[in-house]
PDB file of C-alpha atoms in Angstrom:
ATOM      1  CA  MET A   1     -31.110  19.050  -4.736  1.00 41.00           C
ATOM      2  CA  SER A   2     -31.179  20.030  -1.110  1.00 40.00           C
ATOM      3  CA  THR A   3     -32.875  16.727  -0.274  1.00 42.00           C
ATOM      4  CA  VAL A   4     -30.016  14.746  -1.815  1.00 41.00           C
ATOM      5  CA  GLU A   5     -27.392  16.766   0.052  1.00 40.00           C
ATOM      6  CA  THR A   6     -29.210  16.286   3.346  1.00 38.00           C
ATOM      7  CA  THR A   7     -29.427  12.537   2.788  1.00 37.00           C
ATOM      8  CA  GLY A   8     -25.732  12.278   1.962  1.00 37.00           C
ATOM      9  CA  THR A   9     -24.788  14.294   5.034  1.00 32.00           C
ATOM     10  CA  SER A  10     -26.919  12.237   7.386  1.00 35.00           C
ATOM     11  CA  HIS A  11     -25.158   9.114   6.151  1.00 43.00           C
ATOM     12  CA  GLN A  12     -21.863  10.529   7.431  1.00 44.00           C
ATOM     13  CA  ASP A  13     -23.039  12.280  10.603  1.00 37.00           C
ATOM     14  CA  GLY A  14     -23.036   9.128  12.733  1.00 41.00           C
ATOM     15  CA  GLY A  15     -19.363   8.482  12.073  1.00 46.00           C
ATOM     16  CA  LEU A  16     -16.402   9.276  14.283  1.00 54.00           C
ATOM     17  CA  PRO A  17     -13.164  10.652  12.845  1.00 55.00           C
ATOM     18  CA  GLY A  18     -10.829   7.798  11.879  1.00 76.00           C
ATOM     19  CA  LEU A  19      -8.222   8.326  14.599  1.00 85.00           C
ATOM     20  CA  LEU A  20     -10.706   8.847  17.412  1.00 89.00           C
ATOM     21  CA  GLY A  21     -12.950   6.050  16.195  1.00 90.00           C
ATOM     22  CA  GLY A  22      -9.992   3.699  15.878  1.00 93.00           C
ATOM     23  CA  LEU A  23      -8.919   4.494  19.426  1.00 94.00           C
ATOM     24  CA  ILE A  24     -12.368   4.022  20.935  1.00 94.00           C
ATOM     25  CA  TRP A  25     -13.364   0.897  19.031  1.00 95.00           C
ATOM     26  CA  GLY A  26      -9.897  -0.612  19.460  1.00 95.00           C
ATOM     27  CA  VAL A  27     -10.303  -0.279  23.232  1.00 96.00           C
ATOM     28  CA  VAL A  28     -13.820  -1.716  22.978  1.00 96.00           C
ATOM     29  CA  GLY A  29     -12.325  -4.684  21.100  1.00 96.00           C
ATOM     30  CA  LEU A  30      -9.826  -5.159  23.907  1.00 96.00           C
ATOM     31  CA  ILE A  31     -12.570  -5.124  26.547  1.00 97.00           C
ATOM     32  CA  LEU A  32     -14.674  -7.599  24.553  1.00 97.00           C
ATOM     33  CA  THR A  33     -11.649  -9.884  24.182  1.00 96.00           C
ATOM     34  CA  LEU A  34     -10.937  -9.920  27.915  1.00 95.00           C
ATOM     35  CA  ALA A  35     -14.602 -10.492  28.780  1.00 96.00           C
ATOM     36  CA  ALA A  36     -14.915 -13.361  26.291  1.00 95.00           C
ATOM     37  CA  TRP A  37     -11.696 -14.957  27.530  1.00 92.00           C
ATOM     38  CA  ALA A  38     -12.931 -14.738  31.121  1.00 91.00           C
ATOM     39  CA  GLY A  39     -16.146 -16.495  30.147  1.00 92.00           C
ATOM     40  CA  LEU A  40     -14.325 -19.116  28.105  1.00 88.00           C
ATOM     41  CA  GLY A  41     -11.823 -19.724  30.894  1.00 84.00           C
ATOM     42  CA  ALA A  42     -14.614 -20.082  33.456  1.00 85.00           C
ATOM     43  CA  TYR A  43     -16.365 -22.603  31.213  1.00 84.00           C
ATOM     44  CA  HIS A  44     -13.227 -24.655  30.740  1.00 79.00           C
ATOM     45  CA  ALA A  45     -12.460 -24.518  34.457  1.00 76.00           C
ATOM     46  CA  SER A  46     -15.931 -25.882  35.232  1.00 80.00           C
ATOM     47  CA  THR A  47     -15.736 -28.662  32.642  1.00 75.00           C
ATOM     48  CA  ALA A  48     -12.088 -29.659  33.111  1.00 67.00           C
ATOM     49  CA  PRO A  49     -11.261 -33.047  34.642  1.00 64.00           C
ATOM     50  CA  ASN A  50     -10.042 -33.177  38.236  1.00 64.00           C
ATOM     51  CA  ASN A  51      -6.507 -33.878  37.107  1.00 60.00           C
ATOM     52  CA  PRO A  52      -5.890 -32.058  33.792  1.00 56.00           C
ATOM     53  CA  GLU A  53      -2.127 -32.588  34.168  1.00 58.00           C
ATOM     54  CA  GLN A  54      -2.602 -36.180  33.046  1.00 58.00           C
ATOM     55  CA  TYR A  55      -3.129 -34.881  29.512  1.00 57.00           C
ATOM     56  CA  VAL A  56       0.175 -32.978  29.412  1.00 59.00           C
ATOM     57  CA  ASP A  57       2.927 -34.650  27.395  1.00 60.00           C
ATOM     58  CA  GLN A  58       6.470 -34.973  28.732  1.00 62.00           C
ATOM     59  CA  GLN A  59       7.936 -32.151  26.679  1.00 61.00           C
ATOM     60  CA  LEU A  60       5.286 -29.687  27.818  1.00 64.00           C
ATOM     61  CA  GLU A  61       5.609 -30.898  31.394  1.00 68.00           C
ATOM     62  CA  ALA A  62       9.356 -30.182  31.237  1.00 70.00           C
ATOM     63  CA  GLN A  63       8.629 -26.656  30.001  1.00 68.00           C
ATOM     64  CA  ILE A  64       6.194 -26.033  32.851  1.00 71.00           C
ATOM     65  CA  GLN A  65       8.824 -27.284  35.302  1.00 73.00           C
ATOM     66  CA  LEU A  66      11.283 -24.838  33.757  1.00 71.00           C
ATOM     67  CA  VAL A  67       8.852 -22.010  34.487  1.00 70.00           C
ATOM     68  CA  ASP A  68       8.471 -23.081  38.104  1.00 71.00           C
ATOM     69  CA  ASN A  69      12.213 -23.410  38.610  1.00 71.00           C
ATOM     70  CA  ALA A  70      13.011 -20.066  36.992  1.00 68.00           C
ATOM     71  CA  LEU A  71      10.409 -18.155  38.982  1.00 68.00           C
ATOM     72  CA  SER A  72      11.195 -19.836  42.305  1.00 70.00           C
ATOM     73  CA  SER A  73      14.997 -19.611  42.108  1.00 65.00           C
ATOM     74  CA  ALA A  74      15.316 -16.033  40.805  1.00 66.00           C
ATOM     75  CA  GLN A  75      15.277 -13.164  43.302  1.00 72.00           C
ATOM     76  CA  PHE A  76      12.813 -10.628  41.971  1.00 71.00           C
ATOM     77  CA  GLY A  77      12.362  -7.230  43.577  1.00 66.00           C
ATOM     78  CA  SER A  78       8.645  -7.979  43.948  1.00 68.00           C
ATOM     79  CA  GLU A  79       6.192 -10.674  42.985  1.00 72.00           C
ATOM     80  CA  PRO A  80       5.593 -10.490  39.209  1.00 76.00           C
ATOM     81  CA  MET A  81       1.827 -10.007  39.537  1.00 82.00           C
ATOM     82  CA  VAL A  82       1.135  -7.448  36.791  1.00 88.00           C
ATOM     83  CA  GLU A  83       3.654  -9.143  34.534  1.00 88.00           C
ATOM     84  CA  ALA A  84       2.031 -12.555  35.044  1.00 85.00           C
ATOM     85  CA  VAL A  85      -1.381 -11.170  34.072  1.00 90.00           C
ATOM     86  CA  LEU A  86       0.128  -9.669  30.927  1.00 93.00           C
ATOM     87  CA  TRP A  87       1.827 -12.983  30.108  1.00 90.00           C
ATOM     88  CA  VAL A  88      -1.619 -14.607  30.066  1.00 88.00           C
ATOM     89  CA  PHE A  89      -2.939 -11.797  27.852  1.00 94.00           C
ATOM     90  CA  TYR A  90      -0.124 -12.148  25.320  1.00 95.00           C
ATOM     91  CA  ALA A  91      -0.259 -15.948  25.477  1.00 91.00           C
ATOM     92  CA  GLY A  92      -3.910 -15.738  24.424  1.00 92.00           C
ATOM     93  CA  HIS A  93      -2.704 -14.202  21.151  1.00 94.00           C
ATOM     94  CA  GLY A  94      -0.232 -17.026  20.609  1.00 92.00           C
ATOM     95  CA  VAL A  95       2.789 -15.045  21.824  1.00 95.00           C
ATOM     96  CA  PRO A  96       5.373 -17.285  23.544  1.00 92.00           C
ATOM     97  CA  ILE A  97       6.813 -16.249  26.903  1.00 90.00           C
ATOM     98  CA  GLN A  98      10.594 -16.092  26.781  1.00 90.00           C
ATOM     99  CA  PHE A  99      12.919 -17.010  29.634  1.00 85.00           C
ATOM    100  CA  ASP A 100      16.418 -15.556  29.460  1.00 85.00           C
ATOM    101  CA  LEU A 101      18.314 -17.660  31.987  1.00 77.00           C
ATOM    102  CA  GLY A 102      21.747 -16.178  31.396  1.00 73.00           C
ATOM    103  CA  ASP A 103      23.424 -19.210  29.869  1.00 74.00           C
ATOM    104  CA  ARG A 104      20.451 -20.049  27.642  1.00 78.00           C
ATOM    105  CA  THR A 105      17.113 -18.789  26.424  1.00 81.00           C
ATOM    106  CA  GLU A 106      13.954 -20.873  26.550  1.00 80.00           C
ATOM    107  CA  SER A 107      10.387 -20.104  25.574  1.00 84.00           C
ATOM    108  CA  ILE A 108       7.039 -21.622  26.396  1.00 83.00           C
ATOM    109  CA  GLN A 109       3.663 -21.286  24.749  1.00 84.00           C
ATOM    110  CA  PHE A 110       1.138 -21.245  27.583  1.00 80.00           C
ATOM    111  CA  LEU A 111      -1.662 -21.701  25.074  1.00 81.00           C
ATOM    112  CA  GLU A 112      -0.425 -25.232  24.460  1.00 77.00           C
ATOM    113  CA  TYR A 113      -0.868 -25.989  28.145  1.00 74.00           C
ATOM    114  CA  TRP A 114      -4.434 -24.647  28.208  1.00 71.00           C
ATOM    115  CA  ALA A 115      -5.249 -26.724  25.151  1.00 69.00           C
ATOM    116  CA  THR A 116      -4.385 -29.956  26.982  1.00 71.00           C
ATOM    117  CA  ILE A 117      -7.731 -29.674  28.780  1.00 72.00           C
ATOM    118  CA  PRO A 118     -10.092 -31.921  26.791  1.00 72.00           C
ATOM    119  CA  SER A 119     -12.797 -29.251  26.454  1.00 73.00           C
ATOM    120  CA  ALA A 120     -10.378 -26.535  25.286  1.00 75.00           C
ATOM    121  CA  THR A 121      -8.465 -25.865  22.076  1.00 83.00           C
ATOM    122  CA  GLU A 122      -5.910 -23.243  21.089  1.00 86.00           C
ATOM    123  CA  THR A 123      -8.185 -22.117  18.266  1.00 89.00           C
ATOM    124  CA  MET A 124     -10.918 -21.118  20.695  1.00 90.00           C
ATOM    125  CA  TYR A 125      -8.679 -18.620  22.485  1.00 91.00           C
ATOM    126  CA  LEU A 126      -6.970 -17.363  19.334  1.00 94.00           C
ATOM    127  CA  ALA A 127     -10.338 -16.769  17.661  1.00 95.00           C
ATOM    128  CA  VAL A 128     -11.661 -14.539  20.457  1.00 96.00           C
ATOM    129  CA  PRO A 129      -9.663 -11.364  19.640  1.00 96.00           C
ATOM    130  CA  ALA A 130     -10.166 -11.927  15.922  1.00 97.00           C
ATOM    131  CA  VAL A 131     -13.961 -12.055  16.295  1.00 97.00           C
ATOM    132  CA  ALA A 132     -14.033  -9.103  18.715  1.00 97.00           C
ATOM    133  CA  LEU A 133     -11.866  -6.951  16.447  1.00 97.00           C
ATOM    134  CA  GLY A 134     -13.773  -7.989  13.351  1.00 97.00           C
ATOM    135  CA  LEU A 135     -17.015  -6.861  14.987  1.00 97.00           C
ATOM    136  CA  CYS A 136     -15.479  -3.567  16.101  1.00 96.00           C
ATOM    137  CA  GLY A 137     -14.012  -2.981  12.654  1.00 96.00           C
ATOM    138  CA  LEU A 138     -17.410  -3.572  11.094  1.00 95.00           C
ATOM    139  CA  ILE A 139     -19.107  -1.115  13.472  1.00 94.00           C
ATOM    140  CA  LEU A 140     -16.383   1.503  13.000  1.00 94.00           C
ATOM    141  CA  ALA A 141     -16.583   1.271   9.218  1.00 92.00           C
ATOM    142  CA  ARG A 142     -20.370   1.515   9.227  1.00 91.00           C
ATOM    143  CA  ARG A 143     -20.306   4.550  11.502  1.00 90.00           C
ATOM    144  CA  ALA A 144     -17.787   6.180   9.194  1.00 89.00           C
ATOM    145  CA  GLY A 145     -20.190   5.672   6.281  1.00 88.00           C
ATOM    146  CA  VAL A 146     -17.964   3.588   4.012  1.00 88.00           C
ATOM    147  CA  SER A 147     -19.284   2.911   0.533  1.00 86.00           C
ATOM    148  CA  ASN A 148     -17.263  -0.087  -0.697  1.00 89.00           C
ATOM    149  CA  PRO A 149     -15.240  -3.038   0.659  1.00 91.00           C
ATOM    150  CA  VAL A 150     -11.811  -1.429   0.057  1.00 91.00           C
ATOM    151  CA  GLU A 151     -12.790   1.734   1.877  1.00 91.00           C
ATOM    152  CA  GLY A 152     -14.377  -0.409   4.572  1.00 91.00           C
ATOM    153  CA  ALA A 153     -11.239  -2.502   5.057  1.00 93.00           C
ATOM    154  CA  MET A 154      -9.135   0.620   5.452  1.00 92.00           C
ATOM    155  CA  GLY A 155     -11.617   2.103   7.918  1.00 92.00           C
ATOM    156  CA  GLY A 156     -12.021  -1.087   9.951  1.00 94.00           C
ATOM    157  CA  ALA A 157      -8.257  -1.498  10.250  1.00 95.00           C
ATOM    158  CA  PHE A 158      -8.168   1.750  12.249  1.00 95.00           C
ATOM    159  CA  VAL A 159      -8.980  -0.297  15.368  1.00 96.00           C
ATOM    160  CA  VAL A 160      -5.231  -0.921  15.432  1.00 96.00           C
ATOM    161  CA  ILE A 161      -4.846   2.532  16.988  1.00 96.00           C
ATOM    162  CA  GLY A 162      -6.579   1.530  20.209  1.00 96.00           C
ATOM    163  CA  TYR A 163      -5.949  -2.207  20.336  1.00 97.00           C
ATOM    164  CA  GLY A 164      -2.480  -2.332  18.813  1.00 96.00           C
ATOM    165  CA  GLY A 165      -1.408   0.790  20.671  1.00 96.00           C
ATOM    166  CA  LEU A 166      -2.289  -0.613  24.096  1.00 96.00           C
ATOM    167  CA  PHE A 167      -0.971  -4.039  23.110  1.00 96.00           C
ATOM    168  CA  CYS A 168       2.464  -2.649  22.254  1.00 95.00           C
ATOM    169  CA  LEU A 169       2.619  -0.095  25.081  1.00 95.00           C
ATOM    170  CA  SER A 170       1.912  -2.842  27.626  1.00 95.00           C
ATOM    171  CA  LEU A 171       5.091  -4.602  26.565  1.00 94.00           C
ATOM    172  CA  ALA A 172       6.993  -2.066  28.680  1.00 93.00           C
ATOM    173  CA  PHE A 173       5.365  -3.579  31.782  1.00 93.00           C
ATOM    174  CA  ALA A 174       5.343  -7.234  30.744  1.00 93.00           C
ATOM    175  CA  THR A 175       8.965  -8.207  31.436  1.00 90.00           C
ATOM    176  CA  VAL A 176      10.362  -8.913  34.890  1.00 87.00           C
ATOM    177  CA  GLU A 177      14.077  -9.133  35.675  1.00 85.00           C
ATOM    178  CA  SER A 178      15.801 -10.632  38.698  1.00 79.00           C
ATOM    179  CA  ALA A 179      17.738  -8.363  41.071  1.00 75.00           C
ATOM    180  CA  ASP A 180      21.075  -9.692  39.813  1.00 77.00           C
ATOM    181  CA  GLY A 181      20.010  -9.308  36.175  1.00 74.00           C
ATOM    182  CA  LEU A 182      20.688 -12.957  35.385  1.00 77.00           C
ATOM    183  CA  VAL A 183      17.069 -13.940  34.730  1.00 80.00           C
ATOM    184  CA  SER A 184      14.402 -12.101  32.766  1.00 85.00           C
ATOM    185  CA  VAL A 185      10.958 -13.296  31.779  1.00 87.00           C
ATOM    186  CA  GLY A 186       8.591 -11.684  29.308  1.00 91.00           C
ATOM    187  CA  PRO A 187       6.805 -12.006  25.967  1.00 94.00           C
ATOM    188  CA  ALA A 188       8.878 -12.591  22.842  1.00 93.00           C
ATOM    189  CA  MET A 189       8.999  -9.012  21.544  1.00 93.00           C
ATOM    190  CA  SER A 190       9.003  -9.677  17.805  1.00 93.00           C
ATOM    191  CA  ASP A 191       6.041 -12.064  18.057  1.00 94.00           C
ATOM    192  CA  ALA A 192       4.164  -9.647  20.319  1.00 95.00           C
ATOM    193  CA  VAL A 193       4.563  -6.654  17.995  1.00 95.00           C
ATOM    194  CA  LEU A 194       3.658  -8.745  14.945  1.00 96.00           C
ATOM    195  CA  ARG A 195       0.475 -10.097  16.511  1.00 95.00           C
ATOM    196  CA  GLY A 196      -0.416  -6.880  18.312  1.00 96.00           C
ATOM    197  CA  LEU A 197      -0.527  -5.044  14.998  1.00 96.00           C
ATOM    198  CA  GLY A 198      -1.560  -7.948  12.783  1.00 96.00           C
ATOM    199  CA  TYR A 199      -4.663  -8.983  14.719  1.00 96.00           C
ATOM    200  CA  PRO A 200      -6.450  -5.588  14.590  1.00 97.00           C
ATOM    201  CA  ILE A 201      -5.329  -4.696  11.075  1.00 97.00           C
ATOM    202  CA  ILE A 202      -6.405  -8.016   9.550  1.00 97.00           C
ATOM    203  CA  ALA A 203      -9.485  -8.782  11.670  1.00 97.00           C
ATOM    204  CA  GLY A 204     -10.636  -5.164  11.791  1.00 96.00           C
ATOM    205  CA  GLY A 205     -10.023  -4.838   8.065  1.00 96.00           C
ATOM    206  CA  ILE A 206     -12.118  -7.919   7.317  1.00 97.00           C
ATOM    207  CA  GLY A 207     -14.944  -6.611   9.468  1.00 96.00           C
ATOM    208  CA  GLY A 208     -14.744  -3.236   7.769  1.00 94.00           C
ATOM    209  CA  ALA A 209     -14.734  -4.857   4.329  1.00 94.00           C
ATOM    210  CA  LEU A 210     -17.931  -6.704   5.222  1.00 94.00           C
ATOM    211  CA  ALA A 211     -19.492  -3.397   6.219  1.00 93.00           C
ATOM    212  CA  GLY A 212     -18.448  -1.882   2.897  1.00 90.00           C
ATOM    213  CA  LEU A 213     -19.741  -4.908   1.016  1.00 88.00           C
ATOM    214  CA  GLY A 214     -23.172  -4.279   2.448  1.00 72.00           C
ATOM    215  CA  GLU A 215     -23.102  -0.692   1.231  1.00 68.00           C
ATOM    216  CA  SER A 216     -21.778  -1.313  -2.284  1.00 59.00           C
TER     217      SER A 216
END
């Protein structure tokens, strides 16, 4: 009897509590995503043609020109450096960047521009966080000692605490506004929240379910 109890306990001892595990492995998923994107971007930069703009269609070219005009004509208090980095991060999840120009609102999907490079596709970049979060969800669920796919999916989805939390908190720093308040640029909030929570819940849940499937 004591042998059975010891075995059952050892199965659980490696696990982290759900909230703490979700925070840690969510952050790990974020780090893996950024590292994979950096590698993918470096590969595409090395294999891209000398003039990738030739592959951009007229509509996308007009959107890029809109970006240049908006950023060059507006008087910002400082160069939007942090914001620009965050725009790239959100764009990698398929979140459009929205330009509120006072008299009208425009949006651009930077991912479409990256995908004009012959060796790149939108799917490649969109798949990176899904794979990273799926892996982290699988590890988290295994460490928690899940015993079936449903329990695993619930456990793996806890990566939303770290990944989704940072994703949504960063929105507070991702919008820049001109000194006169007439121009603001930042991620489309509804899309960002939807993807920031959806990615870790779905991908982490799938990874966790796979972990539970192996234990059932």
